[in-house]
């Protein structure tokens, strides 16, 4: 079968499926306090529609799928859906991004259904700050969820921290130190520009280089070589003899567009080939009007053919995305 390769010869083998626009937290940099205008339920893809696209995509070279949202664990039937995806022949890696609030309850069942691993978003280890950032008092639940994910073998458990200057950068070392004690992979992510009320400003974005410098001032880091880590863009390191790792992801200051292998499907059925481009290919209509698999496949190839060479965050022409991360699928 023909593989998905874009105009710039990048092999597209990674698909993110956003299964819902709903979330049980309201992180200040992602959503306004009252939430966002939700997509009408009938416009949200049904699980069987996601599975159909995934099956077609896997037949054309997608080997890794990440399920995200919104918060994927708030959508009913998520475990059975994971089971369906896990059964796709040719899929090598199935992961899920979650805020961790419901993870303790779901981890065992997700593992049994065939999920390989989880990424848990966590930006602070302080109870009050967690409340301020997420507008929810659930830090304990997230920490329990992390432990449970490790216990049931959803490994490596990754912890993603979005670093915002003056907000949580005082906790960088506390997060890095977790990798000394636990086999977690801590990922520091640069704060990216989306059109939300909090208002992104360049000064609030601490570069991955600066973050790494802060960690190294605490203790030297050694590069992690050769171990497989999904298709992630993180630069990976560890402290000597530590069970875990730290990694740095720099979408803003040193973008990795040249090696971008991603395709995203929003919960309302739009294919997006670049996180920062509002250009989308609608696939829902074809899924619902009786189009054949070949016709759906054509749309997949069309989206890939239109994948832009890179984003323009650092150029004057850059416009913040009209959708927030919760609507795109982070
Ligand atoms: N609810 C799930 C979660 O919390 O992981 C999945 C969706 S959430 C939108 C995915 C990720 O996007 C989270 O790690 C969140 O921190 C990240 N995110 C949202 N807005 C961001 C921004 N402006 N810059 C960097 N990361 C952002």
PDB file of N, CA and C in Angstrom, residues 27-30 97 120-125 129 133 159-172 175 186-194 198 200 204-207 211 247 249 251-252 325 330:
ATOM      1  N   UNK A  27      -7.564  24.646  32.648  1.00  0.00           N
ATOM      2  CA  UNK A  27      -6.239  25.251  32.801  1.00  0.00           C
ATOM      3  C   UNK A  27      -6.241  26.664  32.216  1.00  0.00           C
ATOM      4  N   UNK A  28      -5.674  27.582  32.970  1.00  0.00           N
ATOM      5  CA  UNK A  28      -5.816  28.996  32.598  1.00  0.00           C
ATOM      6  C   UNK A  28      -5.212  29.306  31.233  1.00  0.00           C
ATOM      7  N   UNK A  29      -4.174  28.560  30.845  1.00  0.00           N
ATOM      8  CA  UNK A  29      -3.548  28.857  29.550  1.00  0.00           C
ATOM      9  C   UNK A  29      -4.214  28.111  28.403  1.00  0.00           C
ATOM     10  N   UNK A  30      -5.250  27.346  28.728  1.00  0.00           N
ATOM     11  CA  UNK A  30      -5.889  26.528  27.698  1.00  0.00           C
ATOM     12  C   UNK A  30      -7.356  26.898  27.493  1.00  0.00           C
ATOM     13  N   UNK A  97      -2.908  10.769  26.070  1.00  0.00           N
ATOM     14  CA  UNK A  97      -2.541  11.950  26.856  1.00  0.00           C
ATOM     15  C   UNK A  97      -3.705  12.293  27.767  1.00  0.00           C
ATOM     16  N   UNK A 120       1.074  12.173  31.107  1.00  0.00           N
ATOM     17  CA  UNK A 120       0.208  12.881  32.046  1.00  0.00           C
ATOM     18  C   UNK A 120       0.654  14.340  32.111  1.00  0.00           C
ATOM     19  N   UNK A 121      -0.282  15.245  31.914  1.00  0.00           N
ATOM     20  CA  UNK A 121       0.051  16.662  31.951  1.00  0.00           C
ATOM     21  C   UNK A 121      -0.019  17.141  33.393  1.00  0.00           C
ATOM     22  N   UNK A 122       1.056  17.712  33.871  1.00  0.00           N
ATOM     23  CA  UNK A 122       1.089  18.201  35.257  1.00  0.00           C
ATOM     24  C   UNK A 122       2.076  19.359  35.310  1.00  0.00           C
ATOM     25  N   UNK A 123       1.601  20.520  35.758  1.00  0.00           N
ATOM     26  CA  UNK A 123       2.440  21.711  35.690  1.00  0.00           C
ATOM     27  C   UNK A 123       2.932  22.194  37.045  1.00  0.00           C
ATOM     28  N   UNK A 124       2.438  21.580  38.117  1.00  0.00           N
ATOM     29  CA  UNK A 124       2.879  21.989  39.454  1.00  0.00           C
ATOM     30  C   UNK A 124       2.706  20.830  40.426  1.00  0.00           C
ATOM     31  N   UNK A 125       3.522  20.849  41.468  1.00  0.00           N
ATOM     32  CA  UNK A 125       3.391  19.821  42.518  1.00  0.00           C
ATOM     33  C   UNK A 125       2.815  20.447  43.781  1.00  0.00           C
ATOM     34  N   UNK A 129      -1.175  25.936  43.950  1.00  0.00           N
ATOM     35  CA  UNK A 129      -0.873  26.356  42.578  1.00  0.00           C
ATOM     36  C   UNK A 129      -1.643  25.493  41.579  1.00  0.00           C
ATOM     37  N   UNK A 133      -3.821  26.980  38.602  1.00  0.00           N
ATOM     38  CA  UNK A 133      -3.578  26.709  37.179  1.00  0.00           C
ATOM     39  C   UNK A 133      -4.764  26.009  36.536  1.00  0.00           C
ATOM     40  N   UNK A 159       5.573  12.532  32.205  1.00  0.00           N
ATOM     41  CA  UNK A 159       4.930  13.660  32.877  1.00  0.00           C
ATOM     42  C   UNK A 159       5.295  14.907  32.076  1.00  0.00           C
ATOM     43  N   UNK A 160       4.291  15.558  31.521  1.00  0.00           N
ATOM     44  CA  UNK A 160       4.545  16.742  30.685  1.00  0.00           C
ATOM     45  C   UNK A 160       4.294  18.010  31.477  1.00  0.00           C
ATOM     46  N   UNK A 161       5.320  18.832  31.610  1.00  0.00           N
ATOM     47  CA  UNK A 161       5.160  20.102  32.321  1.00  0.00           C
ATOM     48  C   UNK A 161       5.326  21.257  31.328  1.00  0.00           C
ATOM     49  N   UNK A 162       4.291  22.067  31.183  1.00  0.00           N
ATOM     50  CA  UNK A 162       4.412  23.276  30.363  1.00  0.00           C
ATOM     51  C   UNK A 162       5.025  24.346  31.274  1.00  0.00           C
ATOM     52  N   UNK A 163       6.163  24.874  30.884  1.00  0.00           N
ATOM     53  CA  UNK A 163       6.847  25.829  31.755  1.00  0.00           C
ATOM     54  C   UNK A 163       6.473  27.260  31.359  1.00  0.00           C
ATOM     55  N   UNK A 164       5.954  27.991  32.331  1.00  0.00           N
ATOM     56  CA  UNK A 164       5.566  29.381  32.077  1.00  0.00           C
ATOM     57  C   UNK A 164       6.328  30.273  33.060  1.00  0.00           C
ATOM     58  N   UNK A 165       7.035  31.229  32.492  1.00  0.00           N
ATOM     59  CA  UNK A 165       7.894  32.086  33.333  1.00  0.00           C
ATOM     60  C   UNK A 165       7.067  32.856  34.356  1.00  0.00           C
ATOM     61  N   UNK A 166       7.548  32.878  35.581  1.00  0.00           N
ATOM     62  CA  UNK A 166       6.858  33.626  36.628  1.00  0.00           C
ATOM     63  C   UNK A 166       5.632  32.914  37.154  1.00  0.00           C
ATOM     64  N   UNK A 167       5.412  31.716  36.721  1.00  0.00           N
ATOM     65  CA  UNK A 167       4.180  31.001  37.034  1.00  0.00           C
ATOM     66  C   UNK A 167       4.523  29.670  37.682  1.00  0.00           C
ATOM     67  N   UNK A 168       5.348  28.862  36.989  1.00  0.00           N
ATOM     68  CA  UNK A 168       5.741  27.576  37.584  1.00  0.00           C
ATOM     69  C   UNK A 168       7.215  27.252  37.347  1.00  0.00           C
ATOM     70  N   UNK A 169       7.982  28.248  36.877  1.00  0.00           N
ATOM     71  CA  UNK A 169       9.399  27.945  36.584  1.00  0.00           C
ATOM     72  C   UNK A 169      10.200  27.706  37.864  1.00  0.00           C
ATOM     73  N   UNK A 170       9.642  28.093  39.017  1.00  0.00           N
ATOM     74  CA  UNK A 170      10.330  27.811  40.285  1.00  0.00           C
ATOM     75  C   UNK A 170      10.267  26.323  40.637  1.00  0.00           C
ATOM     76  N   UNK A 171       9.510  25.545  39.851  1.00  0.00           N
ATOM     77  CA  UNK A 171       9.363  24.113  40.183  1.00  0.00           C
ATOM     78  C   UNK A 171      10.125  23.197  39.220  1.00  0.00           C
ATOM     79  N   UNK A 172      10.897  23.791  38.332  1.00  0.00           N
ATOM     80  CA  UNK A 172      11.596  22.974  37.330  1.00  0.00           C
ATOM     81  C   UNK A 172      12.458  21.896  38.008  1.00  0.00           C
ATOM     82  N   UNK A 175      10.520  19.016  39.572  1.00  0.00           N
ATOM     83  CA  UNK A 175      10.076  18.038  38.574  1.00  0.00           C
ATOM     84  C   UNK A 175      11.259  17.171  38.126  1.00  0.00           C
ATOM     85  N   UNK A 186      10.233  12.818  32.643  1.00  0.00           N
ATOM     86  CA  UNK A 186       9.719  14.185  32.809  1.00  0.00           C
ATOM     87  C   UNK A 186      10.023  14.957  31.530  1.00  0.00           C
ATOM     88  N   UNK A 187       8.987  15.593  30.990  1.00  0.00           N
ATOM     89  CA  UNK A 187       9.163  16.351  29.742  1.00  0.00           C
ATOM     90  C   UNK A 187       8.844  17.819  29.999  1.00  0.00           C
ATOM     91  N   UNK A 188       9.824  18.671  29.760  1.00  0.00           N
ATOM     92  CA  UNK A 188       9.592  20.113  29.901  1.00  0.00           C
ATOM     93  C   UNK A 188       9.224  20.661  28.522  1.00  0.00           C
ATOM     94  N   UNK A 189       8.102  21.346  28.468  1.00  0.00           N
ATOM     95  CA  UNK A 189       7.588  21.811  27.167  1.00  0.00           C
ATOM     96  C   UNK A 189       7.499  23.337  27.155  1.00  0.00           C
ATOM     97  N   UNK A 190       7.969  23.927  26.076  1.00  0.00           N
ATOM     98  CA  UNK A 190       7.863  25.388  25.956  1.00  0.00           C
ATOM     99  C   UNK A 190       6.403  25.803  25.809  1.00  0.00           C
ATOM    100  N   UNK A 191       6.099  26.916  26.404  1.00  0.00           N
ATOM    101  CA  UNK A 191       4.746  27.484  26.375  1.00  0.00           C
ATOM    102  C   UNK A 191       4.464  28.016  24.962  1.00  0.00           C
ATOM    103  N   UNK A 192       3.382  27.513  24.362  1.00  0.00           N
ATOM    104  CA  UNK A 192       3.113  27.843  22.956  1.00  0.00           C
ATOM    105  C   UNK A 192       1.964  28.842  22.802  1.00  0.00           C
ATOM    106  N   UNK A 193       1.980  29.591  21.714  1.00  0.00           N
ATOM    107  CA  UNK A 193       0.950  30.626  21.524  1.00  0.00           C
ATOM    108  C   UNK A 193      -0.374  30.118  20.971  1.00  0.00           C
ATOM    109  N   UNK A 194      -1.409  30.171  21.778  1.00  0.00           N
ATOM    110  CA  UNK A 194      -2.768  29.892  21.309  1.00  0.00           C
ATOM    111  C   UNK A 194      -3.644  31.056  21.725  1.00  0.00           C
ATOM    112  N   UNK A 198      -5.844  33.957  28.706  1.00  0.00           N
ATOM    113  CA  UNK A 198      -4.638  34.154  29.500  1.00  0.00           C
ATOM    114  C   UNK A 198      -3.632  35.021  28.737  1.00  0.00           C
ATOM    115  N   UNK A 200      -0.863  34.627  25.572  1.00  0.00           N
ATOM    116  CA  UNK A 200       0.542  34.232  25.452  1.00  0.00           C
ATOM    117  C   UNK A 200       1.393  35.457  25.196  1.00  0.00           C
ATOM    118  N   UNK A 204       6.871  35.138  28.522  1.00  0.00           N
ATOM    119  CA  UNK A 204       6.461  34.070  29.446  1.00  0.00           C
ATOM    120  C   UNK A 204       6.981  32.709  28.998  1.00  0.00           C
ATOM    121  N   UNK A 205       7.551  32.672  27.806  1.00  0.00           N
ATOM    122  CA  UNK A 205       8.030  31.400  27.270  1.00  0.00           C
ATOM    123  C   UNK A 205       9.506  31.214  27.605  1.00  0.00           C
ATOM    124  N   UNK A 206       9.783  30.303  28.487  1.00  0.00           N
ATOM    125  CA  UNK A 206      11.169  30.000  28.854  1.00  0.00           C
ATOM    126  C   UNK A 206      11.659  28.974  27.834  1.00  0.00           C
ATOM    127  N   UNK A 207      12.829  29.222  27.241  1.00  0.00           N
ATOM    128  CA  UNK A 207      13.273  28.304  26.185  1.00  0.00           C
ATOM    129  C   UNK A 207      13.749  26.987  26.780  1.00  0.00           C
ATOM    130  N   UNK A 211      15.747  26.115  30.291  1.00  0.00           N
ATOM    131  CA  UNK A 211      15.243  25.134  31.270  1.00  0.00           C
ATOM    132  C   UNK A 211      16.323  24.075  31.521  1.00  0.00           C
ATOM    133  N   UNK A 247      13.411  15.329  29.634  1.00  0.00           N
ATOM    134  CA  UNK A 247      13.468  15.629  28.206  1.00  0.00           C
ATOM    135  C   UNK A 247      12.993  17.054  27.978  1.00  0.00           C
ATOM    136  N   UNK A 249      11.358  19.802  25.165  1.00  0.00           N
ATOM    137  CA  UNK A 249      10.642  19.922  23.889  1.00  0.00           C
ATOM    138  C   UNK A 249      10.510  21.404  23.551  1.00  0.00           C
ATOM    139  N   UNK A 251       9.062  23.479  20.792  1.00  0.00           N
ATOM    140  CA  UNK A 251       8.312  23.837  19.584  1.00  0.00           C
ATOM    141  C   UNK A 251       8.464  25.301  19.194  1.00  0.00           C
ATOM    142  N   UNK A 252       8.781  26.162  20.172  1.00  0.00           N
ATOM    143  CA  UNK A 252       8.824  27.592  19.877  1.00  0.00           C
ATOM    144  C   UNK A 252      10.221  28.031  19.456  1.00  0.00           C
ATOM    145  N   UNK A 325      -5.638  24.372  22.337  1.00  0.00           N
ATOM    146  CA  UNK A 325      -5.155  22.999  22.364  1.00  0.00           C
ATOM    147  C   UNK A 325      -6.273  22.012  22.661  1.00  0.00           C
ATOM    148  N   UNK A 330      -4.216  18.117  22.100  1.00  0.00           N
ATOM    149  CA  UNK A 330      -2.811  18.358  22.427  1.00  0.00           C
ATOM    150  C   UNK A 330      -2.013  17.077  22.483  1.00  0.00           C
TER     151      UNK A 330
END
